[in-house]
Amino acid sequence: MTDRKIALVTGAGRGIGRAVALGLAERSFVLAVNYSKSEKAAHEVCAIIRERGGEALPFQGDVSKGEEVKKLFAAVQEELGSPSVLVNNAGITRDGLILRMKDEDWHSVLEANLSSVYYCTREALRSMVRAKWGRIINLASVVAIIGNPGQANYCASKAGVIGLTKSVAREYAARGITVNAIAPGFISSDMTDSLPAEAREALMRQIPAGRAGTPEDVAHVAGFLASPEASYITGQVIAVDGGMTMC
Ligand code: NAP
């Protein structure tokens, strides 16, 4: 890469976000490593990037809140410059069958997983439009497509992410900005480690590849989508799921 490009990854202290941040740094992006609670982990990610010769800074911010997102983008702009790559990775689960679901669990999942994508995308687009170049990569999920009992809130939020991805992709396709979603299947992380053993085994039986995915499996695809070589790919949902949802 000839010019200095900044990538902002939300929720990049742990799991998939961490792997995506490390992968983008390997591709010479300057990293804005967002975290909400995992301060130490986010600082560690930045330290690893710097040890490898890259540039990275941690930025605290709860991306489920519009006002915090505005402050986050202002801080990134001030410290590093405008992001030309945005990876909307932050996400949570609050599982429960719908009849027992608390309204609070519905709203917190929708805010963390979907409203966050809306807030961050809107902020990021301003400078991307000026630069006539941008890459927005949203973490959806295969369950947005196939559903999952006990995850009505999570599946609805991720289905919303897919609709948002395609709409914004259409709005900005002619301006050098691509918007794509990655739909991971079953990836080893804190999120899936917390599942009960029977649920994990049932999911594993549905994976033709016969193994759980790694955060790096997802990071490789994000790295490609962020690259100049992916300029003609937009509005797509790319499953990274070991064949779980092939049709
Ligand atoms: P994870 O290990 O639980 O990590 C979640 C990350 O999101 C953490 O870094 C957390 O940061 C961040 N986060 C949560 N709420 C936030 C908020 N309000 N503001 C800023 N950051 C926030 O999850 P993961 O497995 O890596 O998942 C990453 C993404 O992939 C999520 O969107 C998830 O839905 C999606 N996904 C995962 C799988 C899978 O199998 N693992 C499958 C499909 C889709 P803090 O610790 O700082 O709060």
mmCIF file of C-alpha atoms and ligand atoms in Angstrom:
data_model
loop_
_atom_site.group_PDB
_atom_site.id
_atom_site.type_symbol
_atom_site.label_atom_id
_atom_site.label_comp_id
_atom_site.label_asym_id
_atom_site.label_seq_id
_atom_site.Cartn_x
_atom_site.Cartn_y
_atom_site.Cartn_z
ATOM 1 C CA MET A 1 0.000 0.000 0.000
ATOM 2 C CA THR A 2 1.449 3.356 -0.936
ATOM 3 C CA ASP A 3 -0.602 5.763 1.200
ATOM 4 C CA ARG A 4 -1.303 5.429 4.925
ATOM 5 C CA LYS A 5 -4.740 3.866 5.428
ATOM 6 C CA ILE A 6 -6.534 3.682 8.757
ATOM 7 C CA ALA A 7 -8.779 0.789 9.778
ATOM 8 C CA LEU A 8 -11.186 0.959 12.712
ATOM 9 C CA VAL A 9 -12.280 -2.393 14.131
ATOM 10 C CA THR A 10 -15.008 -2.341 16.789
ATOM 11 C CA GLY A 11 -14.688 -4.783 19.672
ATOM 12 C CA ALA A 12 -11.119 -5.574 18.681
ATOM 13 C CA GLY A 13 -9.710 -6.531 22.094
ATOM 14 C CA ARG A 14 -10.939 -10.127 21.933
ATOM 15 C CA GLY A 15 -12.060 -12.948 19.634
ATOM 16 C CA ILE A 16 -12.753 -12.330 15.970
ATOM 17 C CA GLY A 17 -12.206 -8.558 16.246
ATOM 18 C CA ARG A 18 -8.715 -9.111 17.654
ATOM 19 C CA ALA A 19 -7.796 -11.461 14.791
ATOM 20 C CA VAL A 20 -9.221 -9.024 12.228
ATOM 21 C CA ALA A 21 -7.201 -6.140 13.718
ATOM 22 C CA LEU A 22 -3.981 -8.191 13.698
ATOM 23 C CA GLY A 23 -4.677 -9.336 10.125
ATOM 24 C CA LEU A 24 -5.302 -5.797 8.857
ATOM 25 C CA ALA A 25 -2.114 -4.592 10.563
ATOM 26 C CA GLU A 26 -0.216 -7.315 8.649
ATOM 27 C CA ARG A 27 -1.661 -5.722 5.496
ATOM 28 C CA SER A 28 -0.095 -2.382 6.528
ATOM 29 C CA PHE A 29 -3.234 -0.681 7.826
ATOM 30 C CA VAL A 30 -2.867 1.662 10.803
ATOM 31 C CA LEU A 31 -5.199 0.240 13.436
ATOM 32 C CA ALA A 32 -7.787 1.954 15.620
ATOM 33 C CA VAL A 33 -8.553 -0.805 18.134
ATOM 34 C CA ASN A 34 -11.948 -0.130 19.710
ATOM 35 C CA TYR A 35 -13.043 -1.775 22.955
ATOM 36 C CA SER A 36 -15.843 -1.270 25.429
ATOM 37 C CA LYS A 37 -14.761 -3.141 28.579
ATOM 38 C CA SER A 38 -11.611 -5.092 27.623
ATOM 39 C CA GLU A 39 -9.100 -2.277 28.111
ATOM 40 C CA LYS A 40 -6.106 -4.485 28.955
ATOM 41 C CA ALA A 41 -6.775 -6.819 26.009
ATOM 42 C CA ALA A 42 -7.078 -3.878 23.597
ATOM 43 C CA HIS A 43 -3.760 -2.446 24.801
ATOM 44 C CA GLU A 44 -2.189 -5.893 24.297
ATOM 45 C CA VAL A 45 -3.447 -6.034 20.697
ATOM 46 C CA CYS A 46 -1.867 -2.624 20.045
ATOM 47 C CA ALA A 47 1.398 -3.743 21.662
ATOM 48 C CA ILE A 48 1.551 -6.841 19.421
ATOM 49 C CA ILE A 49 0.955 -4.697 16.323
ATOM 50 C CA ARG A 50 3.717 -2.284 17.349
ATOM 51 C CA GLU A 51 6.127 -5.173 18.096
ATOM 52 C CA ARG A 52 5.518 -6.375 14.534
ATOM 53 C CA GLY A 53 6.408 -2.940 13.154
ATOM 54 C CA GLY A 54 2.877 -1.604 12.714
ATOM 55 C CA GLU A 55 0.971 1.339 14.163
ATOM 56 C CA ALA A 56 -2.071 1.027 16.453
ATOM 57 C CA LEU A 57 -3.905 2.859 19.222
ATOM 58 C CA PRO A 58 -6.700 1.683 21.538
ATOM 59 C CA PHE A 59 -9.979 3.650 21.668
ATOM 60 C CA GLN A 60 -12.622 3.086 24.329
ATOM 61 C CA GLY A 61 -16.252 3.477 23.308
ATOM 62 C CA ASP A 62 -19.561 1.651 23.697
ATOM 63 C CA VAL A 63 -20.690 1.464 20.065
ATOM 64 C CA SER A 64 -24.285 0.672 21.024
ATOM 65 C CA LYS A 65 -24.648 4.351 21.988
ATOM 66 C CA GLY A 66 -24.819 7.008 19.262
ATOM 67 C CA GLU A 67 -23.169 9.742 21.351
ATOM 68 C CA GLU A 68 -20.225 7.487 22.253
ATOM 69 C CA VAL A 69 -19.761 6.582 18.595
ATOM 70 C CA LYS A 70 -19.521 10.279 17.673
ATOM 71 C CA LYS A 71 -16.830 10.738 20.369
ATOM 72 C CA LEU A 72 -15.032 7.575 19.220
ATOM 73 C CA PHE A 73 -14.800 8.787 15.613
ATOM 74 C CA ALA A 74 -13.692 12.255 16.759
ATOM 75 C CA ALA A 75 -10.917 10.675 18.868
ATOM 76 C CA VAL A 76 -9.762 8.417 16.003
ATOM 77 C CA GLN A 77 -9.774 11.386 13.624
ATOM 78 C CA GLU A 78 -7.742 13.462 16.094
ATOM 79 C CA GLU A 79 -5.160 10.770 16.923
ATOM 80 C CA LEU A 80 -4.802 8.878 13.641
ATOM 81 C CA GLY A 81 -6.945 10.380 10.877
ATOM 82 C CA SER A 82 -10.108 9.256 9.054
ATOM 83 C CA PRO A 83 -10.712 5.518 8.807
ATOM 84 C CA SER A 84 -10.987 4.240 5.256
ATOM 85 C CA VAL A 85 -11.825 0.755 6.520
ATOM 86 C CA LEU A 86 -14.517 0.104 9.117
ATOM 87 C CA VAL A 87 -15.099 -3.377 10.516
ATOM 88 C CA ASN A 88 -18.327 -3.522 12.513
ATOM 89 C CA ASN A 89 -17.440 -6.508 14.658
ATOM 90 C CA ALA A 90 -18.765 -5.699 18.153
ATOM 91 C CA GLY A 91 -21.565 -8.021 19.186
ATOM 92 C CA ILE A 92 -23.253 -9.719 22.113
ATOM 93 C CA THR A 93 -25.696 -12.552 22.803
ATOM 94 C CA ARG A 94 -28.466 -12.661 25.424
ATOM 95 C CA ASP A 95 -30.057 -16.014 24.588
ATOM 96 C CA GLY A 96 -33.481 -17.229 25.652
ATOM 97 C CA LEU A 97 -36.641 -18.702 24.178
ATOM 98 C CA ILE A 98 -38.921 -15.910 22.985
ATOM 99 C CA LEU A 99 -41.699 -16.538 25.520
ATOM 100 C CA ARG A 100 -39.199 -16.061 28.340
ATOM 101 C CA MET A 101 -37.146 -13.300 26.746
ATOM 102 C CA LYS A 102 -36.869 -10.108 28.745
ATOM 103 C CA ASP A 103 -37.471 -6.855 26.837
ATOM 104 C CA GLU A 104 -34.115 -5.689 28.148
ATOM 105 C CA ASP A 105 -32.372 -8.635 26.429
ATOM 106 C CA TRP A 106 -34.164 -7.894 23.161
ATOM 107 C CA HIS A 107 -33.189 -4.224 23.196
ATOM 108 C CA SER A 108 -29.591 -4.671 24.384
ATOM 109 C CA VAL A 109 -28.846 -7.172 21.586
ATOM 110 C CA LEU A 110 -30.480 -5.002 18.914
ATOM 111 C CA GLU A 111 -28.550 -1.957 20.134
ATOM 112 C CA ALA A 112 -25.156 -3.671 20.416
ATOM 113 C CA ASN A 113 -25.402 -5.675 17.181
ATOM 114 C CA LEU A 114 -27.494 -3.542 14.815
ATOM 115 C CA SER A 115 -27.760 0.079 16.019
ATOM 116 C CA SER A 116 -23.966 0.060 16.465
ATOM 117 C CA VAL A 117 -23.553 -0.765 12.768
ATOM 118 C CA TYR A 118 -25.892 2.093 11.845
ATOM 119 C CA TYR A 119 -24.073 4.635 14.069
ATOM 120 C CA CYS A 120 -20.557 3.626 12.996
ATOM 121 C CA THR A 121 -21.412 3.321 9.299
ATOM 122 C CA ARG A 122 -22.936 6.795 9.248
ATOM 123 C CA GLU A 123 -19.891 8.341 10.916
ATOM 124 C CA ALA A 124 -17.403 6.467 8.715
ATOM 125 C CA LEU A 125 -19.157 7.304 5.451
ATOM 126 C CA ARG A 126 -18.612 11.059 5.786
ATOM 127 C CA SER A 127 -14.862 10.860 5.212
ATOM 128 C CA MET A 128 -15.074 7.846 2.877
ATOM 129 C CA VAL A 129 -17.319 9.841 0.533
ATOM 130 C CA ARG A 130 -14.798 12.707 0.514
ATOM 131 C CA ALA A 131 -11.945 10.253 -0.151
ATOM 132 C CA LYS A 132 -13.978 8.390 -2.817
ATOM 133 C CA TRP A 133 -12.671 5.149 -1.257
ATOM 134 C CA GLY A 134 -13.905 3.031 1.593
ATOM 135 C CA ARG A 135 -14.460 -0.497 2.834
ATOM 136 C CA ILE A 136 -17.187 -1.364 5.320
ATOM 137 C CA ILE A 137 -17.239 -4.944 6.589
ATOM 138 C CA ASN A 138 -20.053 -6.050 8.868
ATOM 139 C CA LEU A 139 -20.071 -9.159 11.029
ATOM 140 C CA ALA A 140 -23.410 -10.900 10.505
ATOM 141 C CA SER A 141 -23.960 -14.614 11.226
ATOM 142 C CA VAL A 142 -25.224 -17.721 9.455
ATOM 143 C CA VAL A 143 -28.089 -17.818 11.959
ATOM 144 C CA ALA A 144 -29.441 -14.621 10.361
ATOM 145 C CA ILE A 145 -30.195 -16.821 7.359
ATOM 146 C CA ILE A 146 -31.172 -20.152 8.934
ATOM 147 C CA GLY A 147 -32.495 -19.031 12.374
ATOM 148 C CA ASN A 148 -31.634 -20.576 15.738
ATOM 149 C CA PRO A 149 -33.919 -21.507 18.620
ATOM 150 C CA GLY A 150 -33.191 -19.369 21.668
ATOM 151 C CA GLN A 151 -31.679 -16.570 19.602
ATOM 152 C CA ALA A 152 -34.634 -14.602 18.185
ATOM 153 C CA ASN A 153 -33.049 -11.345 19.325
ATOM 154 C CA TYR A 154 -29.586 -12.218 17.989
ATOM 155 C CA CYS A 155 -30.895 -13.598 14.652
ATOM 156 C CA ALA A 156 -33.114 -10.532 14.158
ATOM 157 C CA SER A 157 -30.169 -8.221 14.828
ATOM 158 C CA LYS A 158 -27.917 -10.052 12.367
ATOM 159 C CA ALA A 159 -30.651 -10.265 9.700
ATOM 160 C CA GLY A 160 -30.936 -6.492 10.158
ATOM 161 C CA VAL A 161 -27.191 -6.171 9.593
ATOM 162 C CA ILE A 162 -27.559 -8.007 6.270
ATOM 163 C CA GLY A 163 -30.398 -5.692 5.132
ATOM 164 C CA LEU A 164 -28.424 -2.619 6.175
ATOM 165 C CA THR A 165 -25.316 -3.930 4.376
ATOM 166 C CA LYS A 166 -27.138 -4.393 1.074
ATOM 167 C CA SER A 167 -28.940 -1.038 1.264
ATOM 168 C CA VAL A 168 -25.794 0.969 2.032
ATOM 169 C CA ALA A 169 -23.882 -1.007 -0.605
ATOM 170 C CA ARG A 170 -26.434 0.127 -3.188
ATOM 171 C CA GLU A 171 -26.308 3.735 -1.947
ATOM 172 C CA TYR A 172 -22.504 4.018 -2.237
ATOM 173 C CA ALA A 173 -21.472 1.508 -4.930
ATOM 174 C CA ALA A 174 -20.774 4.268 -7.450
ATOM 175 C CA ARG A 175 -18.537 6.200 -5.024
ATOM 176 C CA GLY A 176 -15.698 3.732 -4.544
ATOM 177 C CA ILE A 177 -17.097 2.394 -1.283
ATOM 178 C CA THR A 178 -17.879 -1.282 -0.840
ATOM 179 C CA VAL A 179 -20.086 -2.661 1.927
ATOM 180 C CA ASN A 180 -20.098 -6.385 2.616
ATOM 181 C CA ALA A 181 -21.075 -8.765 5.378
ATOM 182 C CA ILE A 182 -19.268 -11.824 6.663
ATOM 183 C CA ALA A 183 -21.511 -14.525 8.095
ATOM 184 C CA PRO A 184 -19.441 -16.728 10.387
ATOM 185 C CA GLY A 185 -20.730 -20.142 11.380
ATOM 186 C CA PHE A 186 -19.322 -21.666 14.559
ATOM 187 C CA ILE A 187 -16.071 -19.898 15.444
ATOM 188 C CA SER A 188 -14.062 -20.609 18.632
ATOM 189 C CA SER A 189 -14.242 -17.504 20.856
ATOM 190 C CA ASP A 190 -15.521 -16.394 24.278
ATOM 191 C CA MET A 191 -18.974 -16.128 22.671
ATOM 192 C CA THR A 192 -19.143 -19.806 21.661
ATOM 193 C CA ASP A 193 -17.085 -21.098 24.623
ATOM 194 C CA SER A 194 -19.965 -20.057 26.873
ATOM 195 C CA LEU A 195 -22.424 -22.419 25.100
ATOM 196 C CA PRO A 196 -23.485 -25.589 26.953
ATOM 197 C CA ALA A 197 -21.587 -28.743 25.838
ATOM 198 C CA GLU A 198 -24.680 -30.331 24.210
ATOM 199 C CA ALA A 199 -25.356 -27.193 22.138
ATOM 200 C CA ARG A 200 -21.719 -27.130 20.998
ATOM 201 C CA GLU A 201 -21.816 -30.820 20.018
ATOM 202 C CA ALA A 202 -25.114 -30.383 18.120
ATOM 203 C CA LEU A 203 -23.599 -27.469 16.184
ATOM 204 C CA MET A 204 -20.393 -29.395 15.432
ATOM 205 C CA ARG A 205 -22.458 -32.207 13.838
ATOM 206 C CA GLN A 206 -23.818 -29.650 11.329
ATOM 207 C CA ILE A 207 -20.371 -28.615 10.045
ATOM 208 C CA PRO A 208 -19.253 -30.566 6.941
ATOM 209 C CA ALA A 209 -15.634 -29.448 7.517
ATOM 210 C CA GLY A 210 -15.764 -31.305 10.851
ATOM 211 C CA ARG A 211 -14.190 -28.548 12.928
ATOM 212 C CA ALA A 212 -14.997 -25.224 14.500
ATOM 213 C CA GLY A 213 -13.681 -22.179 12.679
ATOM 214 C CA THR A 214 -10.934 -19.978 14.071
ATOM 215 C CA PRO A 215 -11.003 -16.179 14.382
ATOM 216 C CA GLU A 216 -8.217 -16.178 11.769
ATOM 217 C CA ASP A 217 -10.510 -17.984 9.268
ATOM 218 C CA VAL A 218 -12.755 -14.916 9.481
ATOM 219 C CA ALA A 219 -9.868 -12.431 9.566
ATOM 220 C CA HIS A 220 -8.487 -13.690 6.228
ATOM 221 C CA VAL A 221 -11.792 -12.890 4.508
ATOM 222 C CA ALA A 222 -12.000 -9.469 6.180
ATOM 223 C CA GLY A 223 -8.433 -8.753 5.029
ATOM 224 C CA PHE A 224 -9.326 -9.617 1.457
ATOM 225 C CA LEU A 225 -12.533 -7.531 1.515
ATOM 226 C CA ALA A 226 -10.498 -4.556 2.789
ATOM 227 C CA SER A 227 -7.978 -4.886 -0.029
ATOM 228 C CA PRO A 228 -7.896 -3.027 -3.367
ATOM 229 C CA GLU A 229 -8.353 -6.431 -5.078
ATOM 230 C CA ALA A 230 -11.903 -6.664 -3.674
ATOM 231 C CA SER A 231 -13.080 -3.404 -5.272
ATOM 232 C CA TYR A 232 -15.732 -5.120 -7.453
ATOM 233 C CA ILE A 233 -17.360 -7.020 -4.571
ATOM 234 C CA THR A 234 -20.171 -5.194 -2.774
ATOM 235 C CA GLY A 235 -23.464 -6.008 -1.083
ATOM 236 C CA GLN A 236 -22.410 -9.607 -0.524
ATOM 237 C CA VAL A 237 -22.842 -11.907 2.447
ATOM 238 C CA ILE A 238 -19.895 -14.281 2.611
ATOM 239 C CA ALA A 239 -20.361 -17.328 4.823
ATOM 240 C CA VAL A 240 -17.264 -18.527 6.683
ATOM 241 C CA ASP A 241 -18.792 -21.654 8.133
ATOM 242 C CA GLY A 242 -17.017 -24.851 7.011
ATOM 243 C CA GLY A 243 -19.917 -25.584 4.671
ATOM 244 C CA MET A 244 -22.650 -25.355 7.336
ATOM 245 C CA THR A 245 -25.074 -23.392 5.170
ATOM 246 C CA MET A 246 -24.140 -24.419 1.630
ATOM 247 C CA CYS A 247 -27.082 -24.712 -0.727
HETATM 248 P P1 NAP B 1 -16.689 -12.266 21.640
HETATM 249 O O1 NAP B 1 -15.472 -13.116 21.778
HETATM 250 O O2 NAP B 1 -17.782 -12.392 22.635
HETATM 251 O O3 NAP B 1 -16.213 -10.732 21.549
HETATM 252 C C1 NAP B 1 -17.173 -9.726 21.420
HETATM 253 C C2 NAP B 1 -16.456 -8.417 21.171
HETATM 254 O O4 NAP B 1 -17.452 -7.405 20.977
HETATM 255 C C3 NAP B 1 -15.592 -7.996 22.344
HETATM 256 O O5 NAP B 1 -14.358 -7.501 21.853
HETATM 257 C C4 NAP B 1 -16.403 -6.888 23.006
HETATM 258 O O6 NAP B 1 -15.593 -5.864 23.561
HETATM 259 C C5 NAP B 1 -17.116 -6.303 21.801
HETATM 260 N N1 NAP B 1 -18.321 -5.565 22.193
HETATM 261 C C6 NAP B 1 -19.493 -6.041 22.652
HETATM 262 N N2 NAP B 1 -20.344 -5.030 22.899
HETATM 263 C C7 NAP B 1 -19.683 -3.879 22.578
HETATM 264 C C8 NAP B 1 -20.035 -2.518 22.596
HETATM 265 N N3 NAP B 1 -21.255 -2.116 22.996
HETATM 266 N N4 NAP B 1 -19.113 -1.609 22.206
HETATM 267 C C9 NAP B 1 -17.887 -1.991 21.791
HETATM 268 N N5 NAP B 1 -17.495 -3.293 21.755
HETATM 269 C C10 NAP B 1 -18.392 -4.218 22.142
HETATM 270 O O7 NAP B 1 -17.379 -12.498 20.224
HETATM 271 P P2 NAP B 1 -16.774 -13.042 18.837
HETATM 272 O O8 NAP B 1 -17.098 -14.469 18.756
HETATM 273 O O9 NAP B 1 -15.410 -12.572 18.647
HETATM 274 O O10 NAP B 1 -17.772 -12.310 17.816
HETATM 275 C C11 NAP B 1 -17.399 -11.173 17.053
HETATM 276 C C12 NAP B 1 -18.526 -10.869 16.073
HETATM 277 O O11 NAP B 1 -18.762 -12.001 15.235
HETATM 278 C C13 NAP B 1 -19.860 -10.571 16.771
HETATM 279 O O12 NAP B 1 -20.553 -9.583 16.044
HETATM 280 C C14 NAP B 1 -20.584 -11.894 16.675
HETATM 281 O O13 NAP B 1 -21.978 -11.739 16.744
HETATM 282 C C15 NAP B 1 -20.116 -12.386 15.317
HETATM 283 N N6 NAP B 1 -20.236 -13.838 15.156
HETATM 284 C C16 NAP B 1 -19.522 -14.697 15.937
HETATM 285 C C17 NAP B 1 -19.671 -16.071 15.740
HETATM 286 C C18 NAP B 1 -18.913 -17.096 16.520
HETATM 287 O O14 NAP B 1 -19.126 -18.294 16.303
HETATM 288 N N7 NAP B 1 -18.024 -16.719 17.417
HETATM 289 C C19 NAP B 1 -20.575 -16.533 14.778
HETATM 290 C C20 NAP B 1 -21.291 -15.627 14.033
HETATM 291 C C21 NAP B 1 -21.106 -14.274 14.207
HETATM 292 P P3 NAP B 1 -15.376 -5.675 25.161
HETATM 293 O O15 NAP B 1 -14.843 -6.976 25.685
HETATM 294 O O16 NAP B 1 -14.401 -4.559 25.241
HETATM 295 O O17 NAP B 1 -16.725 -5.327 25.727
#
